[in-house]
């Protein structure tokens, strides 16, 4: 990436008033973030091959206790379910379907497979398909169709299946 390309990226970040922007190109990873005063800060670029083990995954699994129902017996620790939370890998606009009026890729209760498209995020006029990293059942959708999302924002919770 040369200086001219970097300047174009900075101009686009300013023009679209992005709070944070991250790009990976030819093994070079660049992250640009505005501080609280609105000043652009460039986080030192890293080579992704060196940082591969330290990079945060797009989705993270976290044990979440099953919800308590009033009047029901308390849920034992061994009855905890593990939910995989799919997070947005980019800043953009969240869409549940390929085009307006068509059926959503997934609904609550849908069974998904690893690699299956679960939504689209539009960023800078590009439609980015977001794939599931887990086999399981969709138990929650955190974002409304057509809403803006930030990098790392929760999109879906998937009850991961371990029997696959």
Short mmCIF file of N, CA and C in Angstrom, two decimals:
data_model
loop_
_atom_site.label_atom_id
_atom_site.label_comp_id
_atom_site.label_asym_id
_atom_site.label_seq_id
_atom_site.Cartn_x
_atom_site.Cartn_y
_atom_site.Cartn_z
N UNK A 1 0.86 -1.17 0.00
CA UNK A 1 0.00 0.00 0.00
C UNK A 1 0.91 1.23 0.00
N UNK A 2 0.70 2.10 -0.96
CA UNK A 2 1.55 3.29 -1.04
C UNK A 2 0.88 4.49 -0.36
N UNK A 3 1.59 5.59 -0.31
CA UNK A 3 1.11 6.79 0.36
C UNK A 3 -0.15 7.34 -0.29
N UNK A 4 -0.25 7.26 -1.62
CA UNK A 4 -1.43 7.76 -2.33
C UNK A 4 -2.68 6.97 -1.93
N UNK A 5 -2.56 5.64 -1.85
CA UNK A 5 -3.69 4.80 -1.44
C UNK A 5 -4.10 5.10 0.00
N UNK A 6 -3.11 5.29 0.86
CA UNK A 6 -3.40 5.61 2.26
C UNK A 6 -4.14 6.93 2.37
N UNK A 7 -3.72 7.93 1.57
CA UNK A 7 -4.39 9.23 1.59
C UNK A 7 -5.84 9.11 1.14
N UNK A 8 -6.10 8.28 0.11
CA UNK A 8 -7.47 8.07 -0.36
C UNK A 8 -8.34 7.42 0.72
N UNK A 9 -7.76 6.48 1.45
CA UNK A 9 -8.49 5.83 2.54
C UNK A 9 -8.83 6.85 3.62
N UNK A 10 -7.87 7.66 4.01
CA UNK A 10 -8.13 8.69 5.04
C UNK A 10 -9.20 9.67 4.58
N UNK A 11 -9.16 10.06 3.30
CA UNK A 11 -10.19 10.97 2.77
C UNK A 11 -11.58 10.33 2.83
N UNK A 12 -11.67 9.03 2.50
CA UNK A 12 -12.97 8.35 2.57
C UNK A 12 -13.48 8.26 4.00
N UNK A 13 -12.57 7.99 4.96
CA UNK A 13 -12.96 7.92 6.37
C UNK A 13 -13.52 9.26 6.82
N UNK A 14 -12.85 10.34 6.44
CA UNK A 14 -13.34 11.68 6.81
C UNK A 14 -14.67 11.99 6.12
N UNK A 15 -14.74 11.71 4.81
CA UNK A 15 -15.94 12.02 4.03
C UNK A 15 -17.18 11.32 4.57
N UNK A 16 -17.03 10.07 4.99
CA UNK A 16 -18.18 9.30 5.48
C UNK A 16 -18.31 9.36 7.00
N UNK A 17 -17.48 10.18 7.64
CA UNK A 17 -17.53 10.38 9.09
C UNK A 17 -17.55 9.07 9.86
N UNK A 18 -16.65 8.16 9.50
CA UNK A 18 -16.56 6.87 10.17
C UNK A 18 -15.81 7.03 11.49
N UNK A 19 -16.28 6.37 12.52
CA UNK A 19 -15.61 6.41 13.82
C UNK A 19 -14.43 5.46 13.84
N UNK A 20 -14.54 4.38 13.06
CA UNK A 20 -13.47 3.39 13.02
C UNK A 20 -13.47 2.71 11.66
N UNK A 21 -12.29 2.40 11.16
CA UNK A 21 -12.15 1.75 9.86
C UNK A 21 -10.96 0.81 9.92
N UNK A 22 -11.14 -0.38 9.37
CA UNK A 22 -10.07 -1.36 9.35
C UNK A 22 -10.01 -2.00 7.97
N UNK A 23 -8.79 -2.18 7.45
CA UNK A 23 -8.62 -2.79 6.14
C UNK A 23 -7.42 -3.72 6.19
N UNK A 24 -7.52 -4.79 5.41
CA UNK A 24 -6.43 -5.73 5.28
C UNK A 24 -6.16 -5.89 3.79
N UNK A 25 -4.91 -5.70 3.38
CA UNK A 25 -4.56 -5.75 1.97
C UNK A 25 -3.13 -6.27 1.83
N UNK A 26 -2.98 -7.34 1.05
CA UNK A 26 -1.67 -7.93 0.81
C UNK A 26 -0.90 -8.21 2.09
N UNK A 27 -1.57 -8.76 3.10
CA UNK A 27 -0.91 -9.11 4.35
C UNK A 27 -0.67 -7.95 5.29
N UNK A 28 -1.09 -6.74 4.92
CA UNK A 28 -0.93 -5.56 5.77
C UNK A 28 -2.29 -5.18 6.33
N UNK A 29 -2.35 -4.97 7.61
CA UNK A 29 -3.61 -4.62 8.28
C UNK A 29 -3.49 -3.22 8.84
N UNK A 30 -4.44 -2.36 8.46
CA UNK A 30 -4.44 -0.97 8.89
C UNK A 30 -5.75 -0.69 9.61
N UNK A 31 -5.65 -0.04 10.77
CA UNK A 31 -6.84 0.30 11.55
C UNK A 31 -6.78 1.79 11.86
N UNK A 32 -7.88 2.49 11.52
CA UNK A 32 -7.98 3.93 11.74
C UNK A 32 -9.16 4.17 12.66
N UNK A 33 -8.95 4.97 13.70
CA UNK A 33 -10.01 5.21 14.68
C UNK A 33 -9.98 6.68 15.10
N UNK A 34 -11.16 7.27 15.27
CA UNK A 34 -11.26 8.64 15.78
C UNK A 34 -11.27 8.59 17.30
N UNK A 35 -10.53 9.52 17.93
CA UNK A 35 -10.59 9.59 19.39
C UNK A 35 -11.82 10.38 19.80
N UNK A 36 -12.03 10.58 21.09
CA UNK A 36 -13.24 11.24 21.57
C UNK A 36 -13.38 12.67 21.06
N UNK A 37 -12.26 13.32 20.69
CA UNK A 37 -12.32 14.69 20.19
C UNK A 37 -12.58 14.74 18.69
N UNK A 38 -12.64 13.56 18.04
CA UNK A 38 -12.91 13.51 16.61
C UNK A 38 -11.65 13.54 15.76
N UNK A 39 -10.47 13.46 16.38
CA UNK A 39 -9.21 13.47 15.66
C UNK A 39 -8.89 12.07 15.17
N UNK A 40 -8.45 11.96 13.92
CA UNK A 40 -8.10 10.65 13.38
C UNK A 40 -6.81 10.15 14.01
N UNK A 41 -6.83 8.91 14.43
CA UNK A 41 -5.64 8.25 14.98
C UNK A 41 -5.41 6.99 14.15
N UNK A 42 -4.18 6.76 13.75
CA UNK A 42 -3.87 5.55 13.01
C UNK A 42 -3.20 4.58 13.95
N UNK A 43 -3.81 3.43 14.13
CA UNK A 43 -3.23 2.39 14.96
C UNK A 43 -2.12 1.77 14.14
N UNK A 44 -0.97 1.48 14.75
CA UNK A 44 0.14 0.94 13.97
C UNK A 44 -0.28 -0.25 13.12
N UNK A 45 0.15 -0.23 11.87
CA UNK A 45 -0.17 -1.31 10.95
C UNK A 45 0.59 -2.56 11.35
N UNK A 46 -0.02 -3.70 11.14
CA UNK A 46 0.62 -4.96 11.46
C UNK A 46 0.53 -5.88 10.26
N UNK A 47 1.44 -6.79 10.20
CA UNK A 47 1.36 -7.82 9.17
C UNK A 47 0.53 -8.95 9.72
N UNK A 48 -0.50 -9.35 8.99
CA UNK A 48 -1.46 -10.31 9.51
C UNK A 48 -0.85 -11.68 9.75
N UNK A 49 0.16 -12.06 9.03
CA UNK A 49 0.76 -13.37 9.25
C UNK A 49 1.38 -13.43 10.64
N UNK A 50 2.00 -12.34 11.08
CA UNK A 50 2.62 -12.30 12.40
C UNK A 50 1.57 -12.23 13.51
N UNK A 51 0.42 -11.63 13.21
CA UNK A 51 -0.61 -11.41 14.21
C UNK A 51 -1.73 -12.42 14.14
N UNK A 52 -1.61 -13.45 13.32
CA UNK A 52 -2.71 -14.38 13.10
C UNK A 52 -3.21 -15.01 14.39
N UNK A 53 -2.30 -15.38 15.28
CA UNK A 53 -2.74 -16.03 16.51
C UNK A 53 -3.31 -15.03 17.51
N UNK A 54 -2.93 -13.77 17.40
CA UNK A 54 -3.41 -12.77 18.35
C UNK A 54 -4.68 -12.07 17.88
N UNK A 55 -5.07 -12.25 16.63
CA UNK A 55 -6.25 -11.58 16.10
C UNK A 55 -7.52 -12.09 16.76
N UNK A 56 -8.43 -11.19 17.05
CA UNK A 56 -9.71 -11.58 17.66
C UNK A 56 -10.60 -12.20 16.60
N UNK A 57 -11.31 -13.28 16.92
CA UNK A 57 -12.21 -13.88 15.95
C UNK A 57 -13.44 -13.00 15.72
N UNK A 58 -14.10 -13.20 14.58
CA UNK A 58 -15.31 -12.44 14.25
C UNK A 58 -16.43 -12.80 15.22
N UNK A 59 -16.52 -14.05 15.60
CA UNK A 59 -17.56 -14.50 16.51
C UNK A 59 -16.91 -15.13 17.73
N UNK A 60 -17.51 -14.94 18.89
CA UNK A 60 -16.97 -15.51 20.11
C UNK A 60 -18.06 -16.30 20.82
N UNK A 61 -17.66 -17.43 21.38
CA UNK A 61 -18.61 -18.26 22.11
C UNK A 61 -18.50 -17.94 23.60
N UNK A 62 -19.62 -17.83 24.26
CA UNK A 62 -19.62 -17.54 25.69
C UNK A 62 -20.76 -18.31 26.34
N UNK A 63 -20.47 -18.95 27.50
CA UNK A 63 -21.55 -19.66 28.16
C UNK A 63 -22.56 -18.66 28.73
N UNK A 64 -23.81 -18.89 28.48
CA UNK A 64 -24.88 -18.03 28.98
C UNK A 64 -25.89 -18.92 29.67
N UNK A 65 -26.24 -18.54 30.88
CA UNK A 65 -27.19 -19.35 31.62
C UNK A 65 -28.55 -19.29 30.95
N UNK A 66 -29.26 -20.42 31.01
CA UNK A 66 -30.60 -20.47 30.45
C UNK A 66 -31.50 -19.53 31.22
N UNK A 67 -32.46 -18.87 30.56
CA UNK A 67 -33.33 -17.92 31.26
C UNK A 67 -34.19 -18.62 32.32
N UNK A 68 -34.43 -17.90 33.42
CA UNK A 68 -35.24 -18.42 34.50
C UNK A 68 -36.72 -18.11 34.24
N UNK A 69 -37.57 -19.09 34.42
CA UNK A 69 -39.00 -18.90 34.25
C UNK A 69 -39.61 -18.77 35.65
N UNK A 70 -40.42 -17.72 35.90
CA UNK A 70 -41.02 -17.55 37.22
C UNK A 70 -41.81 -18.79 37.62
N UNK A 71 -41.59 -19.25 38.86
CA UNK A 71 -42.31 -20.41 39.37
C UNK A 71 -41.66 -21.73 39.00
N UNK A 72 -40.65 -21.73 38.15
CA UNK A 72 -39.98 -22.97 37.76
C UNK A 72 -38.79 -23.21 38.68
N UNK A 73 -38.33 -24.45 38.70
CA UNK A 73 -37.17 -24.79 39.52
C UNK A 73 -35.94 -24.09 38.95
N UNK A 74 -34.99 -23.71 39.82
CA UNK A 74 -33.78 -23.05 39.32
C UNK A 74 -33.02 -23.97 38.36
N UNK A 75 -32.34 -23.36 37.40
CA UNK A 75 -31.58 -24.13 36.43
C UNK A 75 -30.22 -24.45 37.01
N UNK A 76 -29.83 -25.72 36.97
CA UNK A 76 -28.55 -26.16 37.51
C UNK A 76 -27.43 -25.70 36.59
N UNK A 77 -26.21 -25.61 37.13
CA UNK A 77 -25.06 -25.16 36.37
C UNK A 77 -24.80 -26.04 35.15
N UNK A 78 -25.04 -27.35 35.26
CA UNK A 78 -24.79 -28.23 34.13
C UNK A 78 -25.83 -28.05 33.02
N UNK A 79 -26.93 -27.32 33.28
CA UNK A 79 -27.95 -27.08 32.27
C UNK A 79 -27.68 -25.79 31.47
N UNK A 80 -26.50 -25.17 31.68
CA UNK A 80 -26.17 -23.98 30.92
C UNK A 80 -26.05 -24.34 29.45
N UNK A 81 -26.45 -23.41 28.62
CA UNK A 81 -26.31 -23.63 27.18
C UNK A 81 -25.21 -22.71 26.68
N UNK A 82 -24.52 -23.13 25.65
CA UNK A 82 -23.47 -22.30 25.11
C UNK A 82 -23.97 -21.63 23.85
N UNK A 83 -23.92 -20.30 23.85
CA UNK A 83 -24.35 -19.53 22.70
C UNK A 83 -23.15 -18.92 22.01
N UNK A 84 -23.10 -19.05 20.71
CA UNK A 84 -22.06 -18.41 19.91
C UNK A 84 -22.63 -17.09 19.42
N UNK A 85 -21.95 -16.00 19.69
CA UNK A 85 -22.42 -14.69 19.28
C UNK A 85 -21.67 -14.29 18.01
N UNK A 86 -22.43 -14.09 16.93
CA UNK A 86 -21.85 -13.66 15.66
C UNK A 86 -21.81 -12.14 15.69
N UNK A 87 -20.61 -11.58 15.49
CA UNK A 87 -20.43 -10.13 15.53
C UNK A 87 -20.10 -9.59 14.15
N UNK A 88 -20.38 -8.32 13.96
CA UNK A 88 -20.12 -7.68 12.67
C UNK A 88 -18.62 -7.52 12.45
N UNK A 89 -18.12 -8.00 11.31
CA UNK A 89 -16.70 -7.84 11.02
C UNK A 89 -16.36 -6.48 10.41
N UNK A 90 -17.40 -5.69 10.07
CA UNK A 90 -17.19 -4.39 9.43
C UNK A 90 -18.26 -3.40 9.86
N UNK A 91 -18.04 -2.14 9.54
CA UNK A 91 -19.03 -1.08 9.74
C UNK A 91 -19.88 -1.01 8.48
N UNK A 92 -21.20 -0.92 8.63
CA UNK A 92 -22.06 -0.82 7.46
C UNK A 92 -23.52 -0.88 7.82
N UNK A 93 -24.35 -1.25 6.85
CA UNK A 93 -25.79 -1.37 7.04
C UNK A 93 -26.17 -2.84 6.98
N UNK A 94 -26.91 -3.30 7.99
CA UNK A 94 -27.29 -4.70 8.16
C UNK A 94 -28.55 -5.01 7.38
N UNK A 95 -28.52 -6.11 6.61
CA UNK A 95 -29.70 -6.56 5.89
C UNK A 95 -29.91 -8.05 6.15
N UNK A 96 -31.14 -8.43 6.46
CA UNK A 96 -31.47 -9.83 6.75
C UNK A 96 -31.75 -10.64 5.49
N UNK A 97 -31.98 -9.98 4.34
CA UNK A 97 -32.29 -10.69 3.10
C UNK A 97 -31.46 -10.12 1.95
N UNK A 98 -31.45 -10.86 0.84
CA UNK A 98 -30.65 -10.47 -0.32
C UNK A 98 -31.19 -9.23 -1.01
N UNK A 99 -32.51 -9.05 -0.98
CA UNK A 99 -33.12 -7.87 -1.60
C UNK A 99 -34.42 -7.54 -0.87
N UNK A 100 -34.87 -6.30 -0.95
CA UNK A 100 -36.10 -5.91 -0.26
C UNK A 100 -37.28 -6.79 -0.68
N UNK A 101 -38.06 -7.19 0.29
CA UNK A 101 -39.25 -8.00 0.02
C UNK A 101 -39.00 -9.49 -0.03
N UNK A 102 -37.75 -9.92 -0.12
CA UNK A 102 -37.49 -11.36 -0.16
C UNK A 102 -37.35 -11.90 1.27
N UNK A 103 -37.40 -13.21 1.40
CA UNK A 103 -37.34 -13.86 2.72
C UNK A 103 -35.96 -13.65 3.35
N UNK A 104 -35.95 -13.56 4.68
CA UNK A 104 -34.71 -13.41 5.43
C UNK A 104 -33.86 -14.67 5.27
N UNK A 105 -32.53 -14.49 5.33
CA UNK A 105 -31.62 -15.63 5.25
C UNK A 105 -31.90 -16.61 6.38
N UNK A 106 -32.07 -16.08 7.60
CA UNK A 106 -32.37 -16.91 8.77
C UNK A 106 -33.38 -16.20 9.66
N UNK A 107 -34.13 -16.98 10.40
CA UNK A 107 -35.09 -16.49 11.39
C UNK A 107 -34.74 -17.12 12.73
N UNK A 108 -35.33 -16.61 13.81
CA UNK A 108 -35.15 -17.26 15.10
C UNK A 108 -35.73 -18.66 15.00
N UNK A 109 -34.95 -19.66 15.40
CA UNK A 109 -35.37 -21.05 15.29
C UNK A 109 -34.81 -21.75 14.07
N UNK A 110 -34.23 -20.99 13.13
CA UNK A 110 -33.64 -21.60 11.93
C UNK A 110 -32.38 -22.38 12.30
N UNK A 111 -32.18 -23.50 11.62
CA UNK A 111 -30.96 -24.27 11.78
C UNK A 111 -29.96 -23.77 10.74
N UNK A 112 -28.73 -23.48 11.20
CA UNK A 112 -27.71 -22.99 10.29
C UNK A 112 -26.51 -23.93 10.30
N UNK A 113 -25.79 -23.91 9.21
CA UNK A 113 -24.57 -24.70 9.08
C UNK A 113 -23.39 -23.75 8.90
N UNK A 114 -22.23 -24.20 9.32
CA UNK A 114 -21.02 -23.41 9.17
C UNK A 114 -20.84 -23.07 7.69
N UNK A 115 -20.59 -21.78 7.40
CA UNK A 115 -20.40 -21.33 6.04
C UNK A 115 -21.67 -20.83 5.36
N UNK A 116 -22.83 -21.02 5.99
CA UNK A 116 -24.10 -20.57 5.42
C UNK A 116 -24.23 -19.06 5.58
N UNK A 117 -24.70 -18.38 4.53
CA UNK A 117 -24.92 -16.93 4.60
C UNK A 117 -26.08 -16.66 5.56
N UNK A 118 -25.86 -15.76 6.54
CA UNK A 118 -26.90 -15.45 7.52
C UNK A 118 -27.38 -14.00 7.42
N UNK A 119 -26.59 -13.13 6.75
CA UNK A 119 -27.02 -11.75 6.54
C UNK A 119 -26.07 -11.09 5.55
N UNK A 120 -26.36 -9.84 5.24
CA UNK A 120 -25.50 -9.02 4.37
C UNK A 120 -25.24 -7.71 5.10
N UNK A 121 -24.01 -7.24 5.00
CA UNK A 121 -23.68 -5.91 5.50
C UNK A 121 -23.16 -5.10 4.32
N UNK A 122 -23.86 -3.99 4.05
CA UNK A 122 -23.45 -3.09 2.97
C UNK A 122 -22.46 -2.09 3.53
N UNK A 123 -21.30 -2.00 2.88
CA UNK A 123 -20.29 -1.03 3.27
C UNK A 123 -19.73 -0.39 2.00
N UNK A 124 -19.84 0.91 1.91
CA UNK A 124 -19.33 1.66 0.76
C UNK A 124 -19.84 1.09 -0.56
N UNK A 125 -21.15 0.84 -0.63
CA UNK A 125 -21.86 0.34 -1.81
C UNK A 125 -21.48 -1.09 -2.20
N UNK A 126 -20.78 -1.81 -1.31
CA UNK A 126 -20.46 -3.22 -1.54
C UNK A 126 -21.30 -4.07 -0.60
N UNK A 127 -21.88 -5.14 -1.13
CA UNK A 127 -22.68 -6.05 -0.33
C UNK A 127 -21.78 -7.20 0.14
N UNK A 128 -21.57 -7.29 1.46
CA UNK A 128 -20.69 -8.30 2.05
C UNK A 128 -21.53 -9.38 2.71
N UNK A 129 -21.45 -10.60 2.20
CA UNK A 129 -22.19 -11.71 2.81
C UNK A 129 -21.48 -12.14 4.08
N UNK A 130 -22.24 -12.28 5.15
CA UNK A 130 -21.69 -12.72 6.43
C UNK A 130 -22.12 -14.17 6.63
N UNK A 131 -21.14 -15.04 6.82
CA UNK A 131 -21.40 -16.47 6.97
C UNK A 131 -21.38 -16.86 8.44
N UNK A 132 -22.13 -17.92 8.76
CA UNK A 132 -22.11 -18.48 10.10
C UNK A 132 -20.80 -19.23 10.30
N UNK A 133 -20.22 -19.09 11.46
CA UNK A 133 -19.02 -19.84 11.79
C UNK A 133 -19.36 -21.08 12.62
N UNK A 134 -20.66 -21.31 12.81
CA UNK A 134 -21.10 -22.40 13.68
C UNK A 134 -22.24 -23.19 13.05
N UNK A 135 -22.35 -24.43 13.45
CA UNK A 135 -23.54 -25.24 13.18
C UNK A 135 -24.43 -25.06 14.40
N UNK A 136 -25.72 -24.87 14.19
CA UNK A 136 -26.61 -24.74 15.34
C UNK A 136 -27.93 -24.09 14.98
N UNK A 137 -28.57 -23.54 16.01
CA UNK A 137 -29.89 -22.93 15.86
C UNK A 137 -29.83 -21.46 16.26
N UNK A 138 -30.41 -20.60 15.42
CA UNK A 138 -30.46 -19.17 15.71
C UNK A 138 -31.45 -18.94 16.84
N UNK A 139 -30.97 -18.33 17.94
CA UNK A 139 -31.86 -18.09 19.07
C UNK A 139 -32.15 -16.61 19.29
N UNK A 140 -31.36 -15.73 18.64
CA UNK A 140 -31.61 -14.31 18.80
C UNK A 140 -31.05 -13.53 17.62
N UNK A 141 -31.77 -12.47 17.23
CA UNK A 141 -31.30 -11.53 16.22
C UNK A 141 -31.25 -10.18 16.93
N UNK A 142 -30.07 -9.57 17.01
CA UNK A 142 -29.88 -8.35 17.80
C UNK A 142 -30.12 -7.06 17.03
N UNK A 143 -30.12 -7.12 15.69
CA UNK A 143 -30.19 -5.90 14.88
C UNK A 143 -31.41 -5.94 13.97
N UNK A 144 -32.06 -4.81 13.81
CA UNK A 144 -33.21 -4.69 12.90
C UNK A 144 -32.71 -4.53 11.46
N UNK A 145 -33.49 -5.01 10.52
CA UNK A 145 -33.16 -4.90 9.10
C UNK A 145 -33.00 -3.43 8.71
N UNK A 146 -31.93 -3.12 7.97
CA UNK A 146 -31.70 -1.77 7.50
C UNK A 146 -31.00 -0.85 8.48
N UNK A 147 -30.63 -1.37 9.65
CA UNK A 147 -29.99 -0.55 10.67
C UNK A 147 -28.47 -0.53 10.49
N UNK A 148 -27.82 0.58 10.84
CA UNK A 148 -26.36 0.62 10.78
C UNK A 148 -25.75 -0.23 11.90
N UNK A 149 -24.61 -0.84 11.60
CA UNK A 149 -23.89 -1.62 12.61
C UNK A 149 -22.44 -1.16 12.65
N UNK A 150 -21.84 -1.33 13.80
CA UNK A 150 -20.45 -0.99 14.01
C UNK A 150 -19.61 -2.26 14.03
N UNK A 151 -18.31 -2.12 13.85
CA UNK A 151 -17.39 -3.25 13.94
C UNK A 151 -17.52 -3.88 15.33
N UNK A 152 -17.69 -5.18 15.38
CA UNK A 152 -17.77 -5.90 16.65
C UNK A 152 -19.15 -5.93 17.27
N UNK A 153 -20.13 -5.30 16.66
CA UNK A 153 -21.49 -5.28 17.22
C UNK A 153 -22.14 -6.65 17.06
N UNK A 154 -22.89 -7.07 18.08
CA UNK A 154 -23.57 -8.37 18.03
C UNK A 154 -24.65 -8.36 16.95
N UNK A 155 -24.69 -9.46 16.15
CA UNK A 155 -25.70 -9.60 15.12
C UNK A 155 -26.68 -10.73 15.47
N UNK A 156 -26.14 -11.90 15.79
CA UNK A 156 -26.95 -13.09 16.07
C UNK A 156 -26.36 -13.86 17.25
N UNK A 157 -27.23 -14.62 17.92
CA UNK A 157 -26.78 -15.62 18.90
C UNK A 157 -27.21 -16.97 18.35
N UNK A 158 -26.27 -17.90 18.32
CA UNK A 158 -26.53 -19.24 17.79
C UNK A 158 -26.25 -20.26 18.88
N UNK A 159 -27.23 -21.11 19.12
CA UNK A 159 -27.05 -22.23 20.06
C UNK A 159 -26.23 -23.28 19.31
N UNK A 160 -24.94 -23.32 19.60
CA UNK A 160 -24.01 -24.19 18.87
C UNK A 160 -24.28 -25.65 19.18
N UNK A 161 -24.16 -26.47 18.14
CA UNK A 161 -24.28 -27.92 18.29
C UNK A 161 -22.88 -28.51 18.35
N UNK A 162 -22.66 -29.36 19.34
CA UNK A 162 -21.37 -30.00 19.50
C UNK A 162 -21.33 -31.39 18.90
N UNK A 163 -22.47 -31.90 18.45
CA UNK A 163 -22.56 -33.29 17.95
C UNK A 163 -22.18 -33.41 16.49
N UNK A 164 -21.71 -32.34 15.86
CA UNK A 164 -21.41 -32.39 14.43
C UNK A 164 -19.94 -32.67 14.22
#
